[in-house]
Amino acid sequence: MTQTPSCPPPLPEAEAEDGTEVNTKAENQTENKAGSKVGSKAENHAENPDGPEAEADLELTPPAPALTPGQAFDALYAFAAPALVRQTYLLTGRRELARESVERAFQLAWQRWPEVAVDRDPAGWVRAAAYEYAMSPWHRLRLRHRAPEPPPAALDDRRLLSVLLSLPPAYRRTVLLYDGLGIGLPETAAETEASTPAAAGRLLHAREVVAARVPELADPGELRLRLTELGSKESLRTAAKPVVVRSGSERRARRWTRAAIAFTVLLIGSTAFTLRTAPDHYEAPQAPAATISGVPPRSGPGPLSEEEQEVRVKLRSTFQNGPERLRPELR
């Protein structure tokens, strides 16, 4: 029988000497395979962008993390609070009131955050709340708001601020929204709760007053520029940090909740006490007393006379019972 010669095994020395080359070849083969797979995937994706490979790539891509309500509120606060303090200062002419108004508006926004978060313009929502609080007439009754604050340093700024504060609140707000912020007339009318013709009339009147007292601001473009400069020149202290605003809003909400609960308990207690002590039937009121003439006064019996005493003795001496007592005597 003929035996087929078997192949000799590879020598260890050859493996040791050519091990580097073998490993390099293996790595090149792996890279070529991976590159061919990636290239084929790219070609398939270019040919069919909606194929399963594209869906797999989309699945592997991690989604962007959603912002928490606190983070979204902080972002809105950082974006809108500084400019809103300057705008509110132009409405009121008071620095502390502007800061307080913005802080109170953001507290209200945090209490109603589900409503504000889905609003088309969250910054506009907060702006409207800050303007409403800043222009409330009740601030005139507060002692610290009766004393005037120091005006701006520049003469032109003092003149412009004086003209703005001389306008009625609705006119002042309209000219600030339209000429100061560049908001459209329909949006300005909606925010000031007026019709579009009424908002246009307020704007024209405010411009006439400003042009009469400050002639160089008759141009609306120049007026807008000066309003922006006036708000940015003042060194206004921004409201508290967003974390402080949110915690203050939550504390205020808790206080109002406790006050509402206490008032409800007091109302229920007073109602129960009233139901317990109130009469359950109607009692007609007594008529007032009146003097009647011709009626003798009431009096007790007086002392007996001699004749009355004799009759009494006679009655007592007769029979106390029997028919004789009832029998009439003929005389």
Short mmCIF file of C-alpha atoms in Angstrom, two decimals, residues 30-330:
data_model
loop_
_atom_site.label_atom_id
_atom_site.label_comp_id
_atom_site.label_asym_id
_atom_site.label_seq_id
_atom_site.Cartn_x
_atom_site.Cartn_y
_atom_site.Cartn_z
CA THR A 30 -9.80 42.21 10.28
CA GLU A 31 -9.60 45.85 9.25
CA ASN A 32 -10.38 44.99 5.65
CA LYS A 33 -13.41 42.99 6.73
CA ALA A 34 -14.63 45.80 9.00
CA GLY A 35 -13.98 48.36 6.30
CA SER A 36 -15.84 46.29 3.75
CA LYS A 37 -18.76 45.97 6.16
CA VAL A 38 -18.79 49.70 6.86
CA GLY A 39 -18.48 50.46 3.18
CA SER A 40 -21.28 48.11 2.33
CA LYS A 41 -23.44 49.70 5.03
CA ALA A 42 -22.66 53.16 3.70
CA GLU A 43 -23.47 52.05 0.16
CA ASN A 44 -26.70 50.42 1.30
CA HIS A 45 -27.62 53.53 3.30
CA ALA A 46 -26.91 55.74 0.29
CA GLU A 47 -29.01 53.49 -1.92
CA ASN A 48 -31.78 52.99 0.65
CA PRO A 49 -31.69 55.70 3.35
CA ASP A 50 -34.85 54.34 4.98
CA GLY A 51 -33.60 50.78 5.21
CA PRO A 52 -33.04 48.68 8.34
CA GLU A 53 -29.44 49.91 8.62
CA ALA A 54 -30.65 53.49 8.98
CA GLU A 55 -33.14 52.42 11.63
CA ALA A 56 -30.38 50.58 13.47
CA ASP A 57 -28.16 53.69 13.35
CA LEU A 58 -31.00 55.80 14.67
CA GLU A 59 -31.58 53.33 17.48
CA LEU A 60 -27.92 53.44 18.42
CA THR A 61 -27.91 57.26 18.55
CA PRO A 62 -28.75 58.29 22.16
CA PRO A 63 -31.61 60.81 22.43
CA ALA A 64 -30.87 64.25 23.79
CA PRO A 65 -31.68 64.45 27.52
CA ALA A 66 -34.84 66.42 28.24
CA LEU A 67 -34.63 69.40 30.56
CA THR A 68 -36.25 69.17 33.94
CA PRO A 69 -38.80 71.86 34.91
CA GLY A 70 -36.24 73.48 37.18
CA GLN A 71 -33.59 73.61 34.45
CA ALA A 72 -36.05 75.03 31.92
CA PHE A 73 -37.13 77.68 34.42
CA ASP A 74 -33.53 78.61 35.19
CA ALA A 75 -32.79 78.96 31.47
CA LEU A 76 -35.78 81.23 30.97
CA TYR A 77 -34.79 83.29 34.01
CA ALA A 78 -31.21 83.73 32.82
CA PHE A 79 -32.44 84.74 29.37
CA ALA A 80 -35.21 87.19 30.27
CA ALA A 81 -34.64 88.53 33.79
CA PRO A 82 -31.87 91.13 33.20
CA ALA A 83 -33.59 92.78 30.22
CA LEU A 84 -36.95 92.63 31.97
CA VAL A 85 -35.59 94.55 34.98
CA ARG A 86 -34.41 97.35 32.65
CA GLN A 87 -37.77 97.48 30.88
CA THR A 88 -39.70 97.63 34.14
CA TYR A 89 -37.44 100.46 35.30
CA LEU A 90 -38.52 102.50 32.28
CA LEU A 91 -42.15 101.92 33.26
CA THR A 92 -41.85 102.86 36.92
CA GLY A 93 -38.67 104.92 37.29
CA ARG A 94 -37.89 102.91 40.44
CA ARG A 95 -35.05 100.43 40.63
CA GLU A 96 -36.20 98.38 43.62
CA LEU A 97 -39.75 98.18 42.33
CA ALA A 98 -38.48 96.94 38.98
CA ARG A 99 -36.45 94.20 40.65
CA GLU A 100 -39.34 93.24 42.92
CA SER A 101 -41.78 93.14 39.99
CA VAL A 102 -39.58 90.81 37.97
CA GLU A 103 -39.01 88.53 40.94
CA ARG A 104 -42.73 88.37 41.70
CA ALA A 105 -43.52 87.67 38.04
CA PHE A 106 -41.10 84.74 37.94
CA GLN A 107 -42.51 83.41 41.21
CA LEU A 108 -45.95 83.44 39.63
CA ALA A 109 -44.53 81.76 36.53
CA TRP A 110 -43.04 78.95 38.64
CA GLN A 111 -46.39 78.43 40.39
CA ARG A 112 -48.06 78.11 36.97
CA TRP A 113 -45.15 76.45 35.20
CA PRO A 114 -47.25 73.80 33.38
CA GLU A 115 -49.14 76.68 31.76
CA VAL A 116 -46.06 78.83 31.10
CA ALA A 117 -43.96 75.96 29.73
CA VAL A 118 -46.40 75.27 26.88
CA ASP A 119 -47.06 78.93 26.14
CA ARG A 120 -46.07 80.20 22.71
CA ASP A 121 -43.99 83.00 24.27
CA PRO A 122 -42.96 82.22 27.88
CA ALA A 123 -40.85 85.39 28.09
CA GLY A 124 -43.87 87.43 26.99
CA TRP A 125 -45.99 85.73 29.67
CA VAL A 126 -43.51 86.74 32.38
CA ARG A 127 -43.19 90.24 30.90
CA ALA A 128 -46.93 90.81 31.05
CA ALA A 129 -47.03 89.63 34.68
CA ALA A 130 -44.13 91.90 35.64
CA TYR A 131 -45.70 94.92 33.95
CA GLU A 132 -49.05 94.31 35.65
CA TYR A 133 -47.44 94.10 39.08
CA ALA A 134 -45.17 97.11 38.50
CA MET A 135 -47.99 99.39 37.34
CA SER A 136 -50.43 98.47 40.09
CA PRO A 137 -51.84 101.62 41.75
CA TRP A 138 -51.54 100.04 45.20
CA HIS A 139 -47.79 100.77 45.25
CA ARG A 140 -48.58 104.43 45.90
CA LEU A 141 -49.81 103.47 49.38
CA ARG A 142 -46.50 101.89 50.36
CA LEU A 143 -44.26 104.10 52.47
CA ARG A 144 -40.99 103.19 50.79
CA HIS A 145 -42.40 104.04 47.36
CA ARG A 146 -43.50 107.53 48.31
CA ALA A 147 -40.01 108.98 48.47
CA PRO A 148 -38.52 109.71 45.01
CA GLU A 149 -35.44 107.81 43.86
CA PRO A 150 -32.36 109.54 42.43
CA PRO A 151 -32.80 110.24 38.70
CA PRO A 152 -30.30 109.23 36.00
CA ALA A 153 -27.04 111.12 35.87
CA ALA A 154 -27.25 112.39 32.27
CA LEU A 155 -29.55 115.33 31.54
CA ASP A 156 -30.98 113.78 28.36
CA ASP A 157 -31.79 110.57 30.22
CA ARG A 158 -33.54 112.52 32.97
CA ARG A 159 -35.64 114.40 30.41
CA LEU A 160 -36.66 111.20 28.60
CA LEU A 161 -37.52 109.37 31.81
CA SER A 162 -39.52 112.37 33.04
CA VAL A 163 -41.51 112.42 29.80
CA LEU A 164 -42.21 108.70 30.04
CA LEU A 165 -43.38 108.93 33.65
CA SER A 166 -45.69 111.84 32.78
CA LEU A 167 -47.63 109.64 30.36
CA PRO A 168 -50.61 107.60 31.58
CA PRO A 169 -49.67 104.02 32.45
CA ALA A 170 -51.42 102.47 29.43
CA TYR A 171 -49.74 104.94 27.02
CA ARG A 172 -46.36 104.39 28.67
CA ARG A 173 -46.68 100.64 28.35
CA THR A 174 -47.77 100.87 24.71
CA VAL A 175 -44.85 103.05 23.63
CA LEU A 176 -42.39 100.83 25.50
CA LEU A 177 -43.69 97.66 23.85
CA TYR A 178 -43.92 99.07 20.34
CA ASP A 179 -41.03 101.52 20.14
CA GLY A 180 -38.82 100.12 22.89
CA LEU A 181 -39.08 96.39 22.18
CA GLY A 182 -40.22 96.42 18.56
CA ILE A 183 -43.34 94.31 19.15
CA GLY A 184 -46.02 94.49 16.46
CA LEU A 185 -49.11 96.61 16.95
CA PRO A 186 -51.60 93.68 17.20
CA GLU A 187 -49.39 91.95 19.78
CA THR A 188 -49.03 95.22 21.70
CA ALA A 189 -52.80 95.69 21.69
CA ALA A 190 -53.32 92.13 22.93
CA GLU A 191 -50.79 92.49 25.76
CA THR A 192 -52.25 95.81 26.89
CA GLU A 193 -55.80 94.42 26.66
CA ALA A 194 -56.95 96.99 24.11
CA SER A 195 -58.15 96.98 20.54
CA THR A 196 -55.70 97.64 17.73
CA PRO A 197 -57.14 101.12 16.93
CA ALA A 198 -57.01 102.05 20.62
CA ALA A 199 -53.37 100.91 20.86
CA ALA A 200 -52.54 102.92 17.72
CA GLY A 201 -54.18 106.01 19.21
CA ARG A 202 -52.24 105.62 22.46
CA LEU A 203 -48.99 105.23 20.53
CA LEU A 204 -49.56 108.35 18.41
CA HIS A 205 -50.47 110.42 21.47
CA ALA A 206 -47.39 109.23 23.36
CA ARG A 207 -45.15 110.05 20.41
CA GLU A 208 -46.64 113.52 20.16
CA VAL A 209 -45.97 114.19 23.84
CA VAL A 210 -42.38 112.92 23.56
CA ALA A 211 -41.75 114.95 20.38
CA ALA A 212 -43.18 118.10 21.99
CA ARG A 213 -40.95 117.91 25.06
CA VAL A 214 -37.89 116.28 23.45
CA PRO A 215 -37.87 117.37 19.77
CA GLU A 216 -34.81 115.29 18.84
CA LEU A 217 -36.82 112.12 19.60
CA ALA A 218 -39.57 112.79 17.06
CA ASP A 219 -38.14 110.03 14.88
CA PRO A 220 -39.40 106.59 16.08
CA GLY A 221 -36.05 105.02 15.27
CA GLU A 222 -34.19 107.53 17.42
CA LEU A 223 -36.72 107.05 20.20
CA ARG A 224 -36.21 103.28 20.13
CA LEU A 225 -32.44 103.74 20.29
CA ARG A 226 -32.65 106.15 23.21
CA LEU A 227 -35.00 103.85 25.14
CA THR A 228 -32.55 100.99 24.71
CA GLU A 229 -29.62 103.15 25.82
CA LEU A 230 -31.51 104.49 28.83
CA GLY A 231 -32.32 101.00 30.06
CA SER A 232 -28.76 99.74 29.55
CA LYS A 233 -27.01 102.72 31.20
CA GLU A 234 -28.62 102.29 34.58
CA SER A 235 -26.83 100.03 37.02
CA LEU A 236 -29.79 97.92 37.98
CA ARG A 237 -29.53 95.04 40.40
CA THR A 238 -30.99 91.90 38.92
CA ALA A 239 -33.49 89.90 40.90
CA ALA A 240 -32.37 87.02 43.09
CA LYS A 241 -30.97 83.77 41.73
CA PRO A 242 -33.44 81.39 40.07
CA VAL A 243 -33.08 78.87 42.88
CA VAL A 244 -34.03 81.56 45.41
CA VAL A 245 -36.96 82.64 43.23
CA ARG A 246 -38.27 79.09 42.98
CA SER A 247 -37.93 78.46 46.72
CA GLY A 248 -39.63 81.79 47.47
CA SER A 249 -42.48 80.88 45.13
CA GLU A 250 -42.94 77.54 46.86
CA ARG A 251 -42.93 79.16 50.31
CA ARG A 252 -45.50 81.72 49.18
CA ALA A 253 -47.69 78.97 47.77
CA ARG A 254 -47.48 77.05 51.06
CA ARG A 255 -48.41 80.15 53.07
CA TRP A 256 -51.42 80.84 50.86
CA THR A 257 -52.48 77.21 51.11
CA ARG A 258 -52.28 77.26 54.90
CA ALA A 259 -54.15 80.55 55.03
CA ALA A 260 -56.88 79.14 52.81
CA ILE A 261 -57.15 76.03 55.00
CA ALA A 262 -57.33 78.13 58.18
CA PHE A 263 -59.98 80.39 56.66
CA THR A 264 -62.01 77.36 55.57
CA VAL A 265 -61.82 75.82 59.05
CA LEU A 266 -62.86 79.14 60.61
CA LEU A 267 -65.78 79.44 58.22
CA ILE A 268 -66.94 75.89 58.92
CA GLY A 269 -66.66 76.45 62.69
CA SER A 270 -68.62 79.69 62.61
CA THR A 271 -71.28 78.06 60.45
CA ALA A 272 -71.61 75.12 62.85
CA PHE A 273 -71.82 77.46 65.85
CA THR A 274 -74.51 79.51 64.13
CA LEU A 275 -76.54 76.43 63.30
CA ARG A 276 -76.18 75.25 66.91
CA THR A 277 -77.28 78.48 68.58
CA ALA A 278 -79.75 79.91 66.08
CA PRO A 279 -83.54 79.42 66.80
CA ASP A 280 -85.22 76.66 64.85
CA HIS A 281 -88.67 78.31 64.62
CA TYR A 282 -90.13 81.74 64.15
CA GLU A 283 -91.16 83.77 67.17
CA ALA A 284 -93.32 86.80 66.56
CA PRO A 285 -92.07 89.89 68.32
CA GLN A 286 -94.11 91.18 71.25
CA ALA A 287 -96.13 94.33 70.71
CA PRO A 288 -94.97 97.34 72.68
CA ALA A 289 -96.91 98.21 75.84
CA ALA A 290 -99.59 100.96 75.70
CA THR A 291 -101.51 102.82 78.44
CA ILE A 292 -105.29 102.13 78.56
CA SER A 293 -107.54 104.73 80.21
CA GLY A 294 -110.72 103.98 82.24
CA VAL A 295 -109.51 100.78 83.88
CA PRO A 296 -109.11 100.92 87.67
CA PRO A 297 -105.78 99.88 88.96
CA ARG A 298 -105.40 96.40 90.29
CA SER A 299 -105.41 96.16 94.11
CA GLY A 300 -105.91 93.56 96.82
CA PRO A 301 -108.88 93.33 99.30
CA GLY A 302 -108.86 95.87 102.13
CA PRO A 303 -109.86 95.41 105.79
CA LEU A 304 -113.44 94.24 106.59
CA SER A 305 -115.97 96.71 107.94
CA GLU A 306 -118.12 96.00 111.01
CA GLU A 307 -121.06 94.85 108.95
CA GLU A 308 -118.88 92.50 106.90
CA GLN A 309 -117.46 91.06 110.07
CA GLU A 310 -120.99 90.42 111.48
CA VAL A 311 -122.00 88.66 108.25
CA ARG A 312 -118.91 86.53 108.39
CA VAL A 313 -119.62 85.49 111.97
CA LYS A 314 -123.20 84.71 111.10
CA LEU A 315 -122.18 82.55 108.17
CA ARG A 316 -119.73 80.61 110.23
CA SER A 317 -122.30 79.98 112.99
CA THR A 318 -124.92 78.42 110.67
CA PHE A 319 -124.96 74.84 109.51
CA GLN A 320 -122.09 73.85 107.35
CA ASN A 321 -124.00 71.11 105.48
CA GLY A 322 -127.54 69.70 105.10
CA PRO A 323 -130.61 70.80 103.19
CA GLU A 324 -131.22 73.62 105.60
CA ARG A 325 -128.38 75.42 104.08
CA LEU A 326 -129.96 75.25 100.65
CA ARG A 327 -133.56 75.83 101.80
CA PRO A 328 -134.67 79.38 101.35
CA GLU A 329 -136.24 81.11 104.31
CA LEU A 330 -139.49 82.96 103.85
#
